[in-house]
Amino acid sequence: MRPILIIANWKLNGNWSFNEEYASLFSNGLKEIDLTGRQIVICPPSIYLQQLNGLILDQEIYFGGQDLSDEISGAFTGEVSGVMLKEFGCRYVLVGHSERRLRHQESNELVVKKALNAIAAGLTPVICVGETLEQRQSKQMEEVLSAQVDSILQGLGEQVEQIVLAYEPIWAIGTGQTATAEQAQEVHGWLREKIGATNRSVAENLQMIYGGSVKSDNAKQLLEMPDIDGLLVGGASLVVPEFLSICQTGEVI
Ligand code: 13P
């Protein structure tokens, strides 16, 4: 069985007072919902991890980083290592989010290096893959996703069983244009098949989550799909009632 994993990616949002109010509303809301069979993760900007960790005390809520350095320590100004994230209570870390691949030119090789560092630090890397609209329309989607996934499979070897894979079509991020549940399932199914060709049991156990304009009104259809094991939520995760509603969506089998 693959438990449902719901991850909030706050991106560059939040501030001291917003976080206080969010934590209070969220903690109160959690008392009303049953999270059995689900894992909920919040990825705030790393500077706020300590504050939020001290405010959201629910045992079932985990924290994650939004990125980590591909280096362990040294003269790398502005970077945060996996070990540091772990020390601040993280269990997960996003790796290779499209906003980093595009804005910071993160290559497939760099993404693998970061994922390996995350695993070495005791974190679960949530590795993001996805295609642009142009790539999808020009029928390059499989080629792009294959390159991303092949580099993960080759670079991580047996450690691939320690990751979460997030499919985030770039055209659906922050645009309000969600992939339909069927479109998302088609890619998730294809990804699982592809990974299964290398290692069937890894593919069967791999948690694969979808991200891109997830909201409370489309979360259920997405989670009903056989190969969608969770959701990576951006904008909607910043609105407490909306995020709580997403957290309790979906049947736990
Ligand atoms: P939105 O939910 O705002 O589209 O963002 C998706 C995302 O990039 C999560 O990592």
CSV table of C-alpha atoms and ligand atoms in Angstrom, one decimal:
chain,number,residue,atom,x,y,z
A,1,MET,CA,0.0,0.0,0.0
A,2,ARG,CA,1.2,3.5,-0.8
A,3,PRO,CA,0.0,6.0,1.7
A,4,ILE,CA,-1.3,9.4,0.5
A,5,LEU,CA,1.3,12.1,0.7
A,6,ILE,CA,0.2,15.8,0.6
A,7,ILE,CA,3.0,18.4,0.4
A,8,ALA,CA,2.6,22.1,0.8
A,9,ASN,CA,5.2,24.1,-1.2
A,10,TRP,CA,5.0,27.6,0.2
A,11,LYS,CA,7.6,28.9,-2.3
A,12,LEU,CA,8.7,32.5,-1.5
A,13,ASN,CA,5.7,33.2,0.7
A,14,GLY,CA,5.1,33.6,4.4
A,15,ASN,CA,6.4,36.0,7.1
A,16,TRP,CA,6.6,35.9,10.8
A,17,SER,CA,3.0,37.1,11.5
A,18,PHE,CA,1.4,35.2,8.6
A,19,ASN,CA,3.1,32.0,9.9
A,20,GLU,CA,1.8,32.5,13.4
A,21,GLU,CA,-1.8,32.9,12.2
A,22,TYR,CA,-1.5,30.1,9.7
A,23,ALA,CA,-0.1,27.7,12.4
A,24,SER,CA,-2.8,28.6,14.8
A,25,LEU,CA,-5.7,28.1,12.3
A,26,PHE,CA,-4.1,25.0,10.8
A,27,SER,CA,-3.5,23.3,14.2
A,28,ASN,CA,-7.1,24.0,15.3
A,29,GLY,CA,-8.4,22.7,12.0
A,30,LEU,CA,-6.3,19.5,12.3
A,31,LYS,CA,-8.3,18.6,15.5
A,32,GLU,CA,-11.4,18.2,13.3
A,33,ILE,CA,-9.9,15.9,10.6
A,34,ASP,CA,-8.7,12.3,10.5
A,35,LEU,CA,-5.3,12.0,8.8
A,36,THR,CA,-5.0,8.2,9.1
A,37,GLY,CA,-3.1,6.8,6.2
A,38,ARG,CA,-1.8,10.2,5.1
A,39,GLN,CA,1.4,12.1,5.5
A,40,ILE,CA,1.2,15.9,5.4
A,41,VAL,CA,4.4,17.9,4.8
A,42,ILE,CA,4.9,21.6,4.9
A,43,CYS,CA,7.8,23.2,3.0
A,44,PRO,CA,8.1,26.8,4.1
A,45,PRO,CA,11.1,29.0,3.2
A,46,SER,CA,13.9,27.4,5.3
A,47,ILE,CA,14.4,30.4,7.4
A,48,TYR,CA,10.9,29.8,9.0
A,49,LEU,CA,11.3,26.1,9.7
A,50,GLN,CA,12.2,26.6,13.3
A,51,GLN,CA,9.3,29.0,13.9
A,52,LEU,CA,6.7,26.7,12.3
A,53,ASN,CA,8.2,23.6,13.8
A,54,GLY,CA,7.6,25.2,17.2
A,55,LEU,CA,4.1,26.2,16.4
A,56,ILE,CA,2.7,23.2,14.6
A,57,LEU,CA,3.2,20.4,17.1
A,58,ASP,CA,0.9,17.8,15.6
A,59,GLN,CA,2.9,14.5,15.4
A,60,GLU,CA,1.4,13.8,11.9
A,61,ILE,CA,2.7,16.9,10.3
A,62,TYR,CA,6.2,16.8,8.8
A,63,PHE,CA,8.4,19.5,7.5
A,64,GLY,CA,10.5,19.7,4.3
A,65,GLY,CA,12.9,22.1,2.6
A,66,GLN,CA,12.3,23.5,-0.8
A,67,ASP,CA,15.8,22.9,-2.1
A,68,LEU,CA,19.2,22.0,-0.7
A,69,SER,CA,22.8,22.5,-1.8
A,70,ASP,CA,24.6,19.9,-3.9
A,71,GLU,CA,27.6,20.5,-1.5
A,72,ILE,CA,28.0,19.4,2.1
A,73,SER,CA,29.7,22.5,3.5
A,74,GLY,CA,32.3,25.1,2.6
A,75,ALA,CA,32.4,28.4,0.7
A,76,PHE,CA,29.0,28.3,-1.0
A,77,THR,CA,27.3,31.6,-0.2
A,78,GLY,CA,23.6,31.5,0.3
A,79,GLU,CA,23.2,27.7,0.3
A,80,VAL,CA,21.6,25.4,2.8
A,81,SER,CA,22.7,21.8,3.2
A,82,GLY,CA,20.7,18.6,3.7
A,83,VAL,CA,22.2,18.1,7.2
A,84,MET,CA,21.1,21.6,8.2
A,85,LEU,CA,17.6,21.0,7.0
A,86,LYS,CA,17.6,17.7,8.9
A,87,GLU,CA,18.8,19.5,12.0
A,88,PHE,CA,15.8,21.9,11.7
A,89,GLY,CA,13.3,19.1,11.8
A,90,CYS,CA,12.9,18.3,8.1
A,91,ARG,CA,12.1,14.8,6.9
A,92,TYR,CA,11.7,15.7,3.2
A,93,VAL,CA,13.2,18.1,0.7
A,94,LEU,CA,12.0,19.2,-2.8
A,95,VAL,CA,14.7,18.7,-5.4
A,96,GLY,CA,14.7,19.9,-9.0
A,97,HIS,CA,11.5,21.9,-8.9
A,98,SER,CA,10.9,23.4,-12.3
A,99,GLU,CA,11.2,26.9,-10.8
A,100,ARG,CA,14.8,26.0,-9.9
A,101,ARG,CA,15.5,24.0,-13.1
A,102,LEU,CA,14.4,27.1,-15.1
A,103,ARG,CA,15.4,30.1,-13.0
A,104,HIS,CA,18.7,28.6,-11.8
A,105,GLN,CA,19.5,26.4,-14.7
A,106,GLU,CA,19.5,23.2,-12.6
A,107,SER,CA,20.5,20.3,-14.8
A,108,ASN,CA,19.5,16.7,-14.5
A,109,GLU,CA,23.0,15.9,-13.2
A,110,LEU,CA,22.8,18.6,-10.5
A,111,VAL,CA,19.4,17.3,-9.4
A,112,VAL,CA,20.8,13.8,-9.0
A,113,LYS,CA,23.7,15.2,-6.9
A,114,LYS,CA,21.3,17.1,-4.7
A,115,ALA,CA,19.1,14.0,-4.3
A,116,LEU,CA,22.0,11.9,-3.3
A,117,ASN,CA,23.0,14.5,-0.7
A,118,ALA,CA,19.5,14.6,0.6
A,119,ILE,CA,19.5,10.8,1.1
A,120,ALA,CA,22.9,10.9,2.7
A,121,ALA,CA,21.6,13.5,5.2
A,122,GLY,CA,18.6,11.2,6.1
A,123,LEU,CA,16.0,13.2,4.1
A,124,THR,CA,13.6,11.9,1.5
A,125,PRO,CA,14.1,13.8,-1.7
A,126,VAL,CA,10.9,14.7,-3.6
A,127,ILE,CA,12.3,14.9,-7.1
A,128,CYS,CA,10.2,17.0,-9.5
A,129,VAL,CA,9.9,16.3,-13.2
A,130,GLY,CA,7.7,17.8,-15.8
A,131,GLU,CA,7.4,19.2,-19.3
A,132,THR,CA,6.6,22.7,-20.7
A,133,LEU,CA,3.6,23.4,-22.8
A,134,GLU,CA,5.7,23.8,-25.8
A,135,GLN,CA,7.4,20.4,-25.3
A,136,ARG,CA,4.0,18.8,-24.8
A,137,GLN,CA,2.5,20.4,-27.9
A,138,SER,CA,5.5,19.5,-30.0
A,139,LYS,CA,5.3,15.9,-28.8
A,140,GLN,CA,8.6,16.0,-27.0
A,141,MET,CA,7.0,15.3,-23.6
A,142,GLU,CA,8.2,11.6,-23.4
A,143,GLU,CA,11.7,12.6,-24.5
A,144,VAL,CA,12.0,15.3,-21.8
A,145,LEU,CA,10.5,13.1,-19.1
A,146,SER,CA,12.6,10.2,-20.1
A,147,ALA,CA,15.8,12.2,-19.9
A,148,GLN,CA,14.8,13.4,-16.4
A,149,VAL,CA,13.8,10.0,-15.2
A,150,ASP,CA,16.7,8.1,-16.8
A,151,SER,CA,19.2,10.4,-15.1
A,152,ILE,CA,17.5,9.7,-11.7
A,153,LEU,CA,17.5,6.0,-12.3
A,154,GLN,CA,21.1,5.9,-13.4
A,155,GLY,CA,22.4,8.4,-10.8
A,156,LEU,CA,20.6,7.0,-7.8
A,157,GLY,CA,20.8,3.2,-8.6
A,158,GLU,CA,19.3,1.2,-5.8
A,159,GLN,CA,18.7,4.4,-3.7
A,160,VAL,CA,15.8,5.3,-6.1
A,161,GLU,CA,13.6,3.3,-3.7
A,162,GLN,CA,14.2,6.1,-1.2
A,163,ILE,CA,12.7,8.9,-3.2
A,164,VAL,CA,9.3,10.4,-4.0
A,165,LEU,CA,8.7,11.4,-7.6
A,166,ALA,CA,6.6,14.5,-8.3
A,167,TYR,CA,5.1,15.0,-11.7
A,168,GLU,CA,4.5,18.7,-12.2
A,169,PRO,CA,3.7,19.7,-15.7
A,170,ILE,CA,5.1,23.2,-16.0
A,171,TRP,CA,2.1,24.5,-17.9
A,172,ALA,CA,-0.1,23.7,-14.9
A,173,ILE,CA,2.0,25.4,-12.3
A,174,GLY,CA,0.4,28.6,-10.9
A,175,THR,CA,-1.7,29.0,-14.1
A,176,GLY,CA,-5.0,27.6,-12.8
A,177,GLN,CA,-4.8,25.2,-15.7
A,178,THR,CA,-4.7,21.8,-13.9
A,179,ALA,CA,-4.0,18.7,-15.9
A,180,THR,CA,-7.2,16.7,-15.9
A,181,ALA,CA,-7.1,13.7,-13.6
A,182,GLU,CA,-6.9,11.5,-16.8
A,183,GLN,CA,-4.0,13.5,-18.2
A,184,ALA,CA,-2.1,13.3,-15.0
A,185,GLN,CA,-2.9,9.6,-14.6
A,186,GLU,CA,-1.7,8.9,-18.2
A,187,VAL,CA,1.7,10.4,-17.4
A,188,HIS,CA,1.9,8.8,-13.9
A,189,GLY,CA,1.1,5.4,-15.4
A,190,TRP,CA,3.6,5.8,-18.1
A,191,LEU,CA,6.3,6.9,-15.5
A,192,ARG,CA,5.5,3.8,-13.4
A,193,GLU,CA,5.8,1.5,-16.4
A,194,LYS,CA,9.0,3.1,-17.4
A,195,ILE,CA,10.5,2.7,-13.9
A,196,GLY,CA,9.1,-0.8,-13.7
A,197,ALA,CA,11.1,-1.8,-16.8
A,198,THR,CA,14.2,-1.3,-14.6
A,199,ASN,CA,12.9,-2.5,-11.3
A,200,ARG,CA,9.3,-3.7,-10.9
A,201,SER,CA,9.1,-3.7,-7.1
A,202,VAL,CA,10.6,-0.2,-6.9
A,203,ALA,CA,8.0,1.0,-9.4
A,204,GLU,CA,5.2,-0.6,-7.5
A,205,ASN,CA,6.2,0.9,-4.1
A,206,LEU,CA,7.3,4.3,-5.4
A,207,GLN,CA,5.1,7.2,-4.2
A,208,MET,CA,4.3,9.4,-7.1
A,209,ILE,CA,2.6,12.7,-6.5
A,210,TYR,CA,1.0,15.3,-8.8
A,211,GLY,CA,1.5,19.1,-8.7
A,212,GLY,CA,0.1,22.0,-10.7
A,213,SER,CA,-2.9,24.1,-9.8
A,214,VAL,CA,-4.2,21.6,-7.2
A,215,LYS,CA,-7.2,22.9,-5.4
A,216,SER,CA,-9.8,21.4,-3.0
A,217,ASP,CA,-12.2,21.0,-6.0
A,218,ASN,CA,-9.9,18.9,-8.1
A,219,ALA,CA,-7.9,17.1,-5.4
A,220,LYS,CA,-10.4,14.2,-5.1
A,221,GLN,CA,-10.5,13.3,-8.8
A,222,LEU,CA,-6.7,13.4,-8.9
A,223,LEU,CA,-6.3,11.1,-5.9
A,224,GLU,CA,-8.8,8.7,-7.3
A,225,MET,CA,-6.4,7.8,-10.0
A,226,PRO,CA,-4.5,4.5,-9.5
A,227,ASP,CA,-1.0,5.9,-10.0
A,228,ILE,CA,-1.5,9.2,-8.2
A,229,ASP,CA,-0.4,8.8,-4.6
A,230,GLY,CA,-0.5,12.3,-3.4
A,231,LEU,CA,-0.4,16.0,-4.3
A,232,LEU,CA,2.2,18.8,-4.3
A,233,VAL,CA,0.3,22.0,-3.6
A,234,GLY,CA,1.6,25.5,-4.2
A,235,GLY,CA,-0.8,28.5,-4.0
A,236,ALA,CA,-3.7,26.6,-2.4
A,237,SER,CA,-1.5,25.4,0.5
A,238,LEU,CA,-1.3,29.0,1.7
A,239,VAL,CA,-5.0,29.2,2.4
A,240,VAL,CA,-5.7,27.2,5.6
A,241,PRO,CA,-9.3,26.0,4.9
A,242,GLU,CA,-8.3,25.2,1.4
A,243,PHE,CA,-5.3,23.2,2.4
A,244,LEU,CA,-7.1,21.4,5.2
A,245,SER,CA,-9.8,20.4,2.8
A,246,ILE,CA,-7.1,19.0,0.4
A,247,CYS,CA,-5.5,17.1,3.3
A,248,GLN,CA,-8.6,15.2,4.1
A,249,THR,CA,-9.5,14.4,0.5
A,250,GLY,CA,-9.3,11.0,-1.0
A,251,GLU,CA,-10.0,7.5,0.1
A,252,VAL,CA,-7.3,5.7,2.0
A,253,ILE,CA,-7.3,2.2,0.7
B,1,13P,P1,0.5,25.7,-7.8
B,1,13P,O1,-0.3,24.8,-7.0
B,1,13P,O2,0.5,27.1,-7.3
B,1,13P,O3,0.2,25.6,-9.2
B,1,13P,O4,2.1,25.3,-7.7
B,1,13P,C1,2.4,24.0,-7.9
B,1,13P,C2,3.8,23.8,-7.5
B,1,13P,O5,4.7,24.2,-8.2
B,1,13P,C3,4.1,23.0,-6.3
B,1,13P,O6,5.4,22.7,-6.2
